[in-house]
XYZ file of C-alpha atoms in Angstrom:
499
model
C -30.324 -0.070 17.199
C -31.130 3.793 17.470
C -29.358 6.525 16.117
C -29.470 8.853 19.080
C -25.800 10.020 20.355
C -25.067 8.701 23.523
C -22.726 10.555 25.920
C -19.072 10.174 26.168
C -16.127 10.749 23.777
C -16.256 9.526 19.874
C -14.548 6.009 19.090
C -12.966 5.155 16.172
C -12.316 1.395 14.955
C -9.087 0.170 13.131
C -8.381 -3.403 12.057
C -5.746 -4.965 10.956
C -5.508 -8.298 9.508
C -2.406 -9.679 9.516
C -0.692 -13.027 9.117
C -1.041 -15.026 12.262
C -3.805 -12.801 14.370
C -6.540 -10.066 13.473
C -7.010 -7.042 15.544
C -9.407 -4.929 16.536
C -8.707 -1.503 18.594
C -10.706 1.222 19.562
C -9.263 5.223 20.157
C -10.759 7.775 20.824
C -10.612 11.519 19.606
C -7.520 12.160 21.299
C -5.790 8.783 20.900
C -6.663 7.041 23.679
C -7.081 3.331 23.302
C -9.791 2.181 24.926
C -10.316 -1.117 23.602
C -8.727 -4.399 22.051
C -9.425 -7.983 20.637
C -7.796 -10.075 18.882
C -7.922 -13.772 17.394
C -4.784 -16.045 16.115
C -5.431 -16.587 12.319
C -3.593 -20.481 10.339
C -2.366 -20.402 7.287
C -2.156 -23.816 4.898
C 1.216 -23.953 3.690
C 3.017 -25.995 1.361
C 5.889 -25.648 -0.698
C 5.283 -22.007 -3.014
C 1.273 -22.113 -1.692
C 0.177 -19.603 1.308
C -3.283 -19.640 1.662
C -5.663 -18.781 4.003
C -9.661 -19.582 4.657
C -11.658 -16.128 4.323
C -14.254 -17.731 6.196
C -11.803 -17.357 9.317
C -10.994 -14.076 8.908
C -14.734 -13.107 9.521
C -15.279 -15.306 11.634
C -12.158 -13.782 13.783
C -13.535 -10.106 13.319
C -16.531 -10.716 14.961
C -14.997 -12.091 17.982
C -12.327 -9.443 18.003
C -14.860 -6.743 17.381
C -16.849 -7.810 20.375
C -13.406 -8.631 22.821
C -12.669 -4.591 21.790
C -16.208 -3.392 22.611
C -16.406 -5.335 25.879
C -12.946 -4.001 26.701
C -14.271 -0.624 26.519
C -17.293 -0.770 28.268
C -15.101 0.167 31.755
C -15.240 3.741 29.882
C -18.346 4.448 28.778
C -21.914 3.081 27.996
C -22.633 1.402 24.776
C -19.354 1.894 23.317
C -20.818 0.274 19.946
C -23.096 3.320 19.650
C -20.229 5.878 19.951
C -18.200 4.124 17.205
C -18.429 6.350 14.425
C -15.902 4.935 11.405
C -14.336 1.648 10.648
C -11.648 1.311 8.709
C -9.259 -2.146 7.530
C -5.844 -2.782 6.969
C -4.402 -5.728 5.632
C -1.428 -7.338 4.174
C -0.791 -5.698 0.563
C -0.982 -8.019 -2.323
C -3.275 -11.060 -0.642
C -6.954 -11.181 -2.282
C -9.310 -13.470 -3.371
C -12.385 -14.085 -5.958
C -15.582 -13.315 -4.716
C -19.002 -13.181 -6.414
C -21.509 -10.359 -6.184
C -23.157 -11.813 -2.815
C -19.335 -11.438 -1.194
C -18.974 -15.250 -1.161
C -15.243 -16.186 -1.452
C -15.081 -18.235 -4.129
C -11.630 -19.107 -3.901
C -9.348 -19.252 -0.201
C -7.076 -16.003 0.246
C -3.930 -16.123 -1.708
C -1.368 -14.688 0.718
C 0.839 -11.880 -0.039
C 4.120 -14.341 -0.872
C 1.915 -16.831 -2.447
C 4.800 -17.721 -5.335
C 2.906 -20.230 -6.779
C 3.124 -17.877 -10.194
C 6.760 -17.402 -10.119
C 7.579 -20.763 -12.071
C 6.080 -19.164 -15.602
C 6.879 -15.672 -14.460
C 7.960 -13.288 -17.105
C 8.374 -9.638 -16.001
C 9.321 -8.254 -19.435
C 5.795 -9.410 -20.817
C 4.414 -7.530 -17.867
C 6.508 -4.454 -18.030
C 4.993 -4.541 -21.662
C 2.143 -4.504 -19.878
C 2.088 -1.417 -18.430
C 2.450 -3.184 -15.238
C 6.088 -4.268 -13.539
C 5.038 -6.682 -11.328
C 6.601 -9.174 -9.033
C 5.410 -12.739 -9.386
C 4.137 -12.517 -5.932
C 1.666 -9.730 -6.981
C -2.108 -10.374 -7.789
C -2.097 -10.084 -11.261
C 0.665 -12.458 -12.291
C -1.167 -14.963 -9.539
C -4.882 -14.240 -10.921
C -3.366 -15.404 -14.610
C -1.803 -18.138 -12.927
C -5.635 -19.119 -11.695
C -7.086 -18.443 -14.736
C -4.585 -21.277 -16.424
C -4.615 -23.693 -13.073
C -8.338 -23.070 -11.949
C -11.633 -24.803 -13.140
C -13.703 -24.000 -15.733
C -15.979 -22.421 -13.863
C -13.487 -19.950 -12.323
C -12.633 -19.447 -15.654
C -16.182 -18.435 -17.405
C -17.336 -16.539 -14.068
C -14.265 -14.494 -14.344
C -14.611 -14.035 -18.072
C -18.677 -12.945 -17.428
C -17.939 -10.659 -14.668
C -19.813 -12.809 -12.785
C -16.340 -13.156 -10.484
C -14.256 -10.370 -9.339
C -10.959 -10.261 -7.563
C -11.168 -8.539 -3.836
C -8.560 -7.797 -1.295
C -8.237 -9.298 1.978
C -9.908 -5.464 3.446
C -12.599 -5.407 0.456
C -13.904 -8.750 1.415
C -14.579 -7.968 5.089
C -15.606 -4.744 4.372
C -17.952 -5.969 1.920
C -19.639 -8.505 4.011
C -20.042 -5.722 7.196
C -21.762 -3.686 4.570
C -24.184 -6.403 2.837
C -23.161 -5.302 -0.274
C -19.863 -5.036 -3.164
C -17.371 -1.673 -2.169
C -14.480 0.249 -3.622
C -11.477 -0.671 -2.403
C -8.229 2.130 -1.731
C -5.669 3.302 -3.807
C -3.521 1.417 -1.504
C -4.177 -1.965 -1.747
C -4.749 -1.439 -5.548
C -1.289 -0.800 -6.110
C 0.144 -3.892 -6.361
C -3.229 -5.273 -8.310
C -1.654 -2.425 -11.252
C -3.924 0.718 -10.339
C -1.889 3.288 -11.725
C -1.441 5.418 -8.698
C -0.503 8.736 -10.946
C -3.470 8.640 -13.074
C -5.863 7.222 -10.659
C -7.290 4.674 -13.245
C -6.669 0.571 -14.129
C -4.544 0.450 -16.981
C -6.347 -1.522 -19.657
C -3.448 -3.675 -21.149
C -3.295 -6.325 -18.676
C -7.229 -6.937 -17.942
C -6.775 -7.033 -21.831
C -4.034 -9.638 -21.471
C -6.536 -11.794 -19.425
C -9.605 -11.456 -21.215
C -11.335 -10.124 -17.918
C -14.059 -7.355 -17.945
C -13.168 -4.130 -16.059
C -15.914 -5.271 -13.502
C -13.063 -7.763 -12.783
C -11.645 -5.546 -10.541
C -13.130 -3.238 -7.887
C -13.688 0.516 -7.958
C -11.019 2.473 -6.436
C -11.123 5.305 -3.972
C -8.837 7.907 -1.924
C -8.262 6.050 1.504
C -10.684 7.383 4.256
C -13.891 7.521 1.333
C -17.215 6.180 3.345
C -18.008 2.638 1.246
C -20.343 1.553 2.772
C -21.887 0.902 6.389
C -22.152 -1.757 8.427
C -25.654 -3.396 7.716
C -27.672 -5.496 9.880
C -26.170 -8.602 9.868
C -22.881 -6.651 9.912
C -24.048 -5.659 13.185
C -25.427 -9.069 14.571
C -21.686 -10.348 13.563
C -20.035 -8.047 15.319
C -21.194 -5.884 17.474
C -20.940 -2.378 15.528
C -24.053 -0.247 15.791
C -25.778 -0.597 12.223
C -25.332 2.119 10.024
C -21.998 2.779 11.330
C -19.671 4.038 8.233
C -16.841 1.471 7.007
C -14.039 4.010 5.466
C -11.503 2.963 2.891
C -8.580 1.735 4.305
C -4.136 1.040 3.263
C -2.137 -1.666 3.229
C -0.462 -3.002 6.962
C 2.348 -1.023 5.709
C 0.886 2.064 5.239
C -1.582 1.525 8.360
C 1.825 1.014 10.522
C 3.096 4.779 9.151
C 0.265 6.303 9.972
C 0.246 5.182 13.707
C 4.091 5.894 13.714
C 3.234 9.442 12.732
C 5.457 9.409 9.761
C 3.528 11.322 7.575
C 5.925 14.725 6.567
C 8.319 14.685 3.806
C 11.203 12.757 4.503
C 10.440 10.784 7.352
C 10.541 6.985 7.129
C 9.044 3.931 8.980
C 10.102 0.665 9.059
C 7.510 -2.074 10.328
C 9.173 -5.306 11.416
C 6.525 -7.790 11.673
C 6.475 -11.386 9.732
C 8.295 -9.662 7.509
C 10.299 -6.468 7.293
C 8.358 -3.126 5.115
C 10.130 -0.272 5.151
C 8.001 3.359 3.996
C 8.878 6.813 3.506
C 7.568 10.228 2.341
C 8.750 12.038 -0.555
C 7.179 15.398 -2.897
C 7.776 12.687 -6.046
C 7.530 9.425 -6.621
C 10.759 7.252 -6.518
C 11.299 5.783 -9.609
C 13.015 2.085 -9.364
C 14.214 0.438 -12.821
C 14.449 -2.843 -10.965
C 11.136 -2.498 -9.840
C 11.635 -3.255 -6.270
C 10.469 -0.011 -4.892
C 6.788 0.966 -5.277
C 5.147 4.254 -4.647
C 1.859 4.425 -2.635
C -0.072 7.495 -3.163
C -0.434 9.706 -0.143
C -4.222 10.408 0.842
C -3.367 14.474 1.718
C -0.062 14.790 -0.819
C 2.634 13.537 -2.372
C 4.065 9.984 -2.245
C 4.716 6.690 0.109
C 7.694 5.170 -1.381
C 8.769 1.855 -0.064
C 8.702 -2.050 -0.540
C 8.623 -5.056 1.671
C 11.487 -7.677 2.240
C 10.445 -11.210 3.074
C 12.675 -11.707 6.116
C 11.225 -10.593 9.141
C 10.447 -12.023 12.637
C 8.585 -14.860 10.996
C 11.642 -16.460 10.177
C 12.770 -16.850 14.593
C 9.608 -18.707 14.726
C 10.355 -21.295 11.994
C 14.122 -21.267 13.039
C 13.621 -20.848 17.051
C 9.882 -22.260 17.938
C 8.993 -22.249 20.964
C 12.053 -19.611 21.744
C 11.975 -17.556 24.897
C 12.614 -14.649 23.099
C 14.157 -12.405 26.201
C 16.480 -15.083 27.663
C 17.353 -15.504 23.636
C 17.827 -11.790 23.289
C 19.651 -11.789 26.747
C 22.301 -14.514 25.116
C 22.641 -12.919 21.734
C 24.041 -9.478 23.321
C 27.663 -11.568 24.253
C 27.520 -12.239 20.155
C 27.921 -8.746 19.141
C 28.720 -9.600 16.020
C 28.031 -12.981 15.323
C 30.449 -15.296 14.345
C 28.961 -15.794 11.139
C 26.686 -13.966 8.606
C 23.163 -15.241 6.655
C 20.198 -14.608 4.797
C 17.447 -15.092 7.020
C 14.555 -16.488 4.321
C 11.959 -18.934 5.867
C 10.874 -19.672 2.428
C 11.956 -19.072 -1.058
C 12.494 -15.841 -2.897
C 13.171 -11.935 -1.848
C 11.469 -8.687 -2.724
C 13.161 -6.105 -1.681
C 16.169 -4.541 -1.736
C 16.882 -7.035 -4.680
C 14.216 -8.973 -6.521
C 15.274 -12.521 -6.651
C 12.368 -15.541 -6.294
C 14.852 -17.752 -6.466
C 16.515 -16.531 -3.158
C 16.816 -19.382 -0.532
C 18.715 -18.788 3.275
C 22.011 -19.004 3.514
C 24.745 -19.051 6.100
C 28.428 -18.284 5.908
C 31.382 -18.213 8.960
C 31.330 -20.256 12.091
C 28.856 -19.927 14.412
C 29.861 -21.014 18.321
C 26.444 -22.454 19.104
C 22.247 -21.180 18.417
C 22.656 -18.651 20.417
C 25.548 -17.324 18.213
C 22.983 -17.898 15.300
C 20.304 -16.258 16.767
C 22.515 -13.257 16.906
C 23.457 -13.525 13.402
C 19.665 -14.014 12.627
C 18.943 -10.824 14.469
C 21.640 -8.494 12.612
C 21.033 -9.592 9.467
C 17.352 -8.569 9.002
C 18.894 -5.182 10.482
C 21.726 -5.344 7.800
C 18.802 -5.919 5.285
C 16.937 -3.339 6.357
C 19.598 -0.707 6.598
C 20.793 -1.921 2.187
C 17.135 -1.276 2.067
C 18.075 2.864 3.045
C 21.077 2.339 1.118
C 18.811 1.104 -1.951
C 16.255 3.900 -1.603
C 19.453 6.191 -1.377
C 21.005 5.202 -4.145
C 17.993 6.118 -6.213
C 17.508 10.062 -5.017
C 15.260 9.162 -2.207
C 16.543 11.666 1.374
C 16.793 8.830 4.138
C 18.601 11.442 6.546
C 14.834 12.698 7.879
C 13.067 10.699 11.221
C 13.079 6.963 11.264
C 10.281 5.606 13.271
C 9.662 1.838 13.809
C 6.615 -0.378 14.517
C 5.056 -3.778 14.170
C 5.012 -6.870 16.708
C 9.144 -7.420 16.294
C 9.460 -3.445 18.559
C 8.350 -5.570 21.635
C 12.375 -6.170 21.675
C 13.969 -3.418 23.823
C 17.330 -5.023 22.842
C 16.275 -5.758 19.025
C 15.228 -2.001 18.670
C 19.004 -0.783 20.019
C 20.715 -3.175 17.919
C 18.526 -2.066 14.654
C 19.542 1.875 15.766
C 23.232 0.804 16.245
C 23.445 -1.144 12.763
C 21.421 1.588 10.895
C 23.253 4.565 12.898
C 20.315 6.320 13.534
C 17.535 7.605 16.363
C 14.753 5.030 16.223
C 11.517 6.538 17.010
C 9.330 3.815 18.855
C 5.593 5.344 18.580
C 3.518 5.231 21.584
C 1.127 2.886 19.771
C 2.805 1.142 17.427
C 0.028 -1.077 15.612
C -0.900 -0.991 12.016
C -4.728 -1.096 13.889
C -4.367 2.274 15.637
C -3.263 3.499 11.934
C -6.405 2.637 10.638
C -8.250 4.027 13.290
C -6.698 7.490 13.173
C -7.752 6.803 9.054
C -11.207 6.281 10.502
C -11.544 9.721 12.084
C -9.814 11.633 9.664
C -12.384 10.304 6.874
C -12.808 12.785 3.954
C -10.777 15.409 6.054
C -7.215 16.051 5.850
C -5.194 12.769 7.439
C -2.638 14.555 8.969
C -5.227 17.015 10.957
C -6.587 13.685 12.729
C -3.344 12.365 12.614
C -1.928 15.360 14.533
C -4.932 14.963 17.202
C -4.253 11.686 17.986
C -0.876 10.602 17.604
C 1.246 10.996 20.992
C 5.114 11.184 20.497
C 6.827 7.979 21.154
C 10.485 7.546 23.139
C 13.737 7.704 21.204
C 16.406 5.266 20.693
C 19.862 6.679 19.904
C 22.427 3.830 19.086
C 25.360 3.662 21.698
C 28.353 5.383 20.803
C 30.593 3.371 18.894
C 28.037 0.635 19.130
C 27.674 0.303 15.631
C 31.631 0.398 14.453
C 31.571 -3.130 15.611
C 29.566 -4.522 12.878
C 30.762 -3.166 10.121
C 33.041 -5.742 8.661
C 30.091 -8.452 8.896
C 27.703 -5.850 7.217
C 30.771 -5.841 4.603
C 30.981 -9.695 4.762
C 27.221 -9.446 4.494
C 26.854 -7.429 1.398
C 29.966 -9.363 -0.672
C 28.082 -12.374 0.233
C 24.872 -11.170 -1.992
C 27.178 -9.895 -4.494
C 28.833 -13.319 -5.105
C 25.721 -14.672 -5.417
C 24.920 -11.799 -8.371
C 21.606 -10.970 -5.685
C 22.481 -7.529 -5.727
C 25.286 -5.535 -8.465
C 28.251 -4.287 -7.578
C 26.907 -0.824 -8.050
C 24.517 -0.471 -5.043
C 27.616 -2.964 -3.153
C 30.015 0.263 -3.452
C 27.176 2.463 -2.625
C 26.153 0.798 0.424
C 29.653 0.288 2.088
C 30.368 3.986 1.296
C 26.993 5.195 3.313
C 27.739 2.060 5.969
């Protein structure tokens, strides 16, 4: 393919891999989205395992890639040739081992893969230099190392094996060749965010070389560029640049716009993340709350629960979700109260991997449930706030909301009446468009692109009064996880008294 420029506006390209789909979309220097694709990703799941086959992840981006360039051929010629950055986001803590040619040697081991939380011992980590949660790579790559073959073992050992992240892998195989991966999706692999470096004891711990793990760059670096099977694969001109991307979470703050100290974003999805900006870092003693680096200044405090939407599918399948959202406004609130886990163990606001569902009260029939199943991921989101409150953290800024969950006019009022607050709802609200605003800010300041291309969104104020009606089952709610010793009494005072 030539290098010439080609008329009409610049594109930039975001993906996002998530759980059950990858997307591709296209903007362009103003935020317009020109073009989309998109292909349903499967997961192999059984008991604590969540895995999924790398080899369909590229195989999805190169249809998606081509479904977005097709789409925006109605704008322009050759949209391929006016793409000018990619960038990926993905969900934070899933990787795999890959050798030097970028074959997976291992599937993907998804983000709540808890498969290490039977032998899990977070004082020998915090010892460490790393507090991890058992869901996080590290504790999972020792769990491989014990668990996997010898060969895993000695290729790991040699450096002849290296863990990537779900982004690193794609990125690497568009570019032909190993890449850095971000300071984002580091984090939860132990980069030390503060002093931009690996710490040593737990690669120590593990016997692994430091060419174990990847490189690691500021978010928007060039890594690499799409080579010429790259291209063949997907449809991106060769030579284009692949940038550095974040995590989902981040990816969804950046399209939300919530980028200036003190704002916060919540991105319902799967599962429920919940970010913020602050000058500092937020320091958590339970080591629920983690601090992303910000790629112009300061900090991206946050964490990620593991209810979400993903639980109304495994509860609900095959729900029509707006009759279902239609019958769960006469419930308002719910004649009962639960914990709405699809699997086992939480993350945030409490750590607890043995966490399991639970239901308490009466409930009239399932669509009285689905209520309850509705407010309580909003009552976990807002002891999230009350959580990130209670440590020094100002909540009181802008609260925006994304993911696939904001498709829910009536779920998005009933998450601003239980939190009490204006819910922004972006104009593009994908973790996709983040990473293409990411993509065009590049080297440059990410706020300056973000500014450019990021249209204001429409407002949801809760209804007055609205939200006195569910305060004694956000009470019931939070005595519930205190009898269960899921969360101390201390944040339980706290969060009735900011309720």
């Amino acid at each position: 393919m030539g290098t010439e420029h080609p008329t009409g506006p610049d594109l930039w390209a975001g993906v996002d891999v998530g759980t059950q789909s990858l997307r591709v979309l296209l903007s362009d220097e103003h935020g317009t989205v020109v073009g989309r694709g998109a292909g349903p990703l499967s997961s192999v799941r059984a008991g604590d395992r969540h895995e999924q086959d790398p080899e369909q992840w590229w195989r999805v981006l190169g249809v998606a890639s081509r479904q977005a360039l097709r789409d925006a051929e109605s704008t322009g010629t050759q949209p391929d040739r006016r793409v000018r950055a990619i960038a990926i986001c993905a969900t934070s803590g899933t990787f795999l081992l890959a050798d030097d040619t970028g074959h997976a040697q291992t599937p993907g081991l998804m983000y709540d893969d808890a498969r290490a939380a039977a032998g899990f011992d977070a004082d020998r980590w915090r010892a460490l230099d790393h507090p991890a949660q058992p869901t996080w790579p590290l504790p999972r790559l020792a769990w491989l190392i014990q668990h996997g073959s010898p060969e895993l073992r000695q290729g790991l050992a040699s450096g002849r094996l290296g863990l990537r992240h779900c982004g690193d892998h794609l990125a690497e195989r568009l570019a032909g060749h190993r890449v850095a991966t971000d300071w984002s999706h580091a984090l939860k692999t132990g980069y030390d965010a503060g002093k931009q470096a690996w710490p040593a004891p737990p690669m120590e711990y593990l016997g692994l070389p430091d060419r174990a793990l990847p490189e690691v760059v500021r978010p928007g670096t060039t890594i690499g560029r799409v080579s010429t099977s790259g291209a063949e694969h997907t449809g991106f001109a060769a030579g284009t640049p692949i940038r550095a991307g974040m995590t989902d979470g981040c990816a969804a703050q950046i399209a939300a716009g919530a980028l200036a100290s003190g704002s916060w974003n919540s991105v319902l999805g799967t599962t429920l993340v919940v970010k913020g900006v602050t000058d500092q870092p937020v320091d958590d003693p339970a080591g629920v709350v983690y601090n992303h680096r910000h790629p112009d200044h300061g900090w991206l405090p946050g964490g990620a629960s593991s209810v979400g939407a993903g639980v109304l599918e495994r509860w609900f399948p095959g729900a029509d979700h707006d009759v279902r959202d239609a019958a769960a406004a006469r419930f308002e609130p719910a004649g009962g109260v639960l914990y709405p886990l699809a699997g086992h163990g939480e993350r945030f606001p409490f750590l607890r991997p043995d966490a399991t569902a639970f239901e308490s009260g009466r409930f009239t029939d399932d669509d009285d449930r689905y209520a309850a199943t509705l407010q309580a991921v909003a009552y976990v989101e807002k002891l999230t706030y009350a959580h990130l409150s209670r440590l020094g953290a100002t909540v009181g800024g802008r609260h925006y909301i994304t993911g696939g969950a904001t498709r829910s006019r009536y779920w998005n009022q009933l998450r601003a009446d239980i939190l009490g607050v204006t819910l922004e709802l972006p104009a593009t609200a994908e973790p996709a468009f983040g990473m293409a605003v990411l993509a065009a800010a590049g080297d440059g300041l990410l706020s300056d692109a973000a500014h450019r291309m990021i249209r204001r969104g429409t407002p949801i104020p809760p209804r007055p009064t609205a939200g006195d009606r569910f305060l004694s089952a956000y009470a019931a709610f939070v005595d519930a996880l205190t009898a269960r010793g899921w969360i101390d009494e201390g944040l339980a005072r706290h969060a009735l008294a900011s309720a």
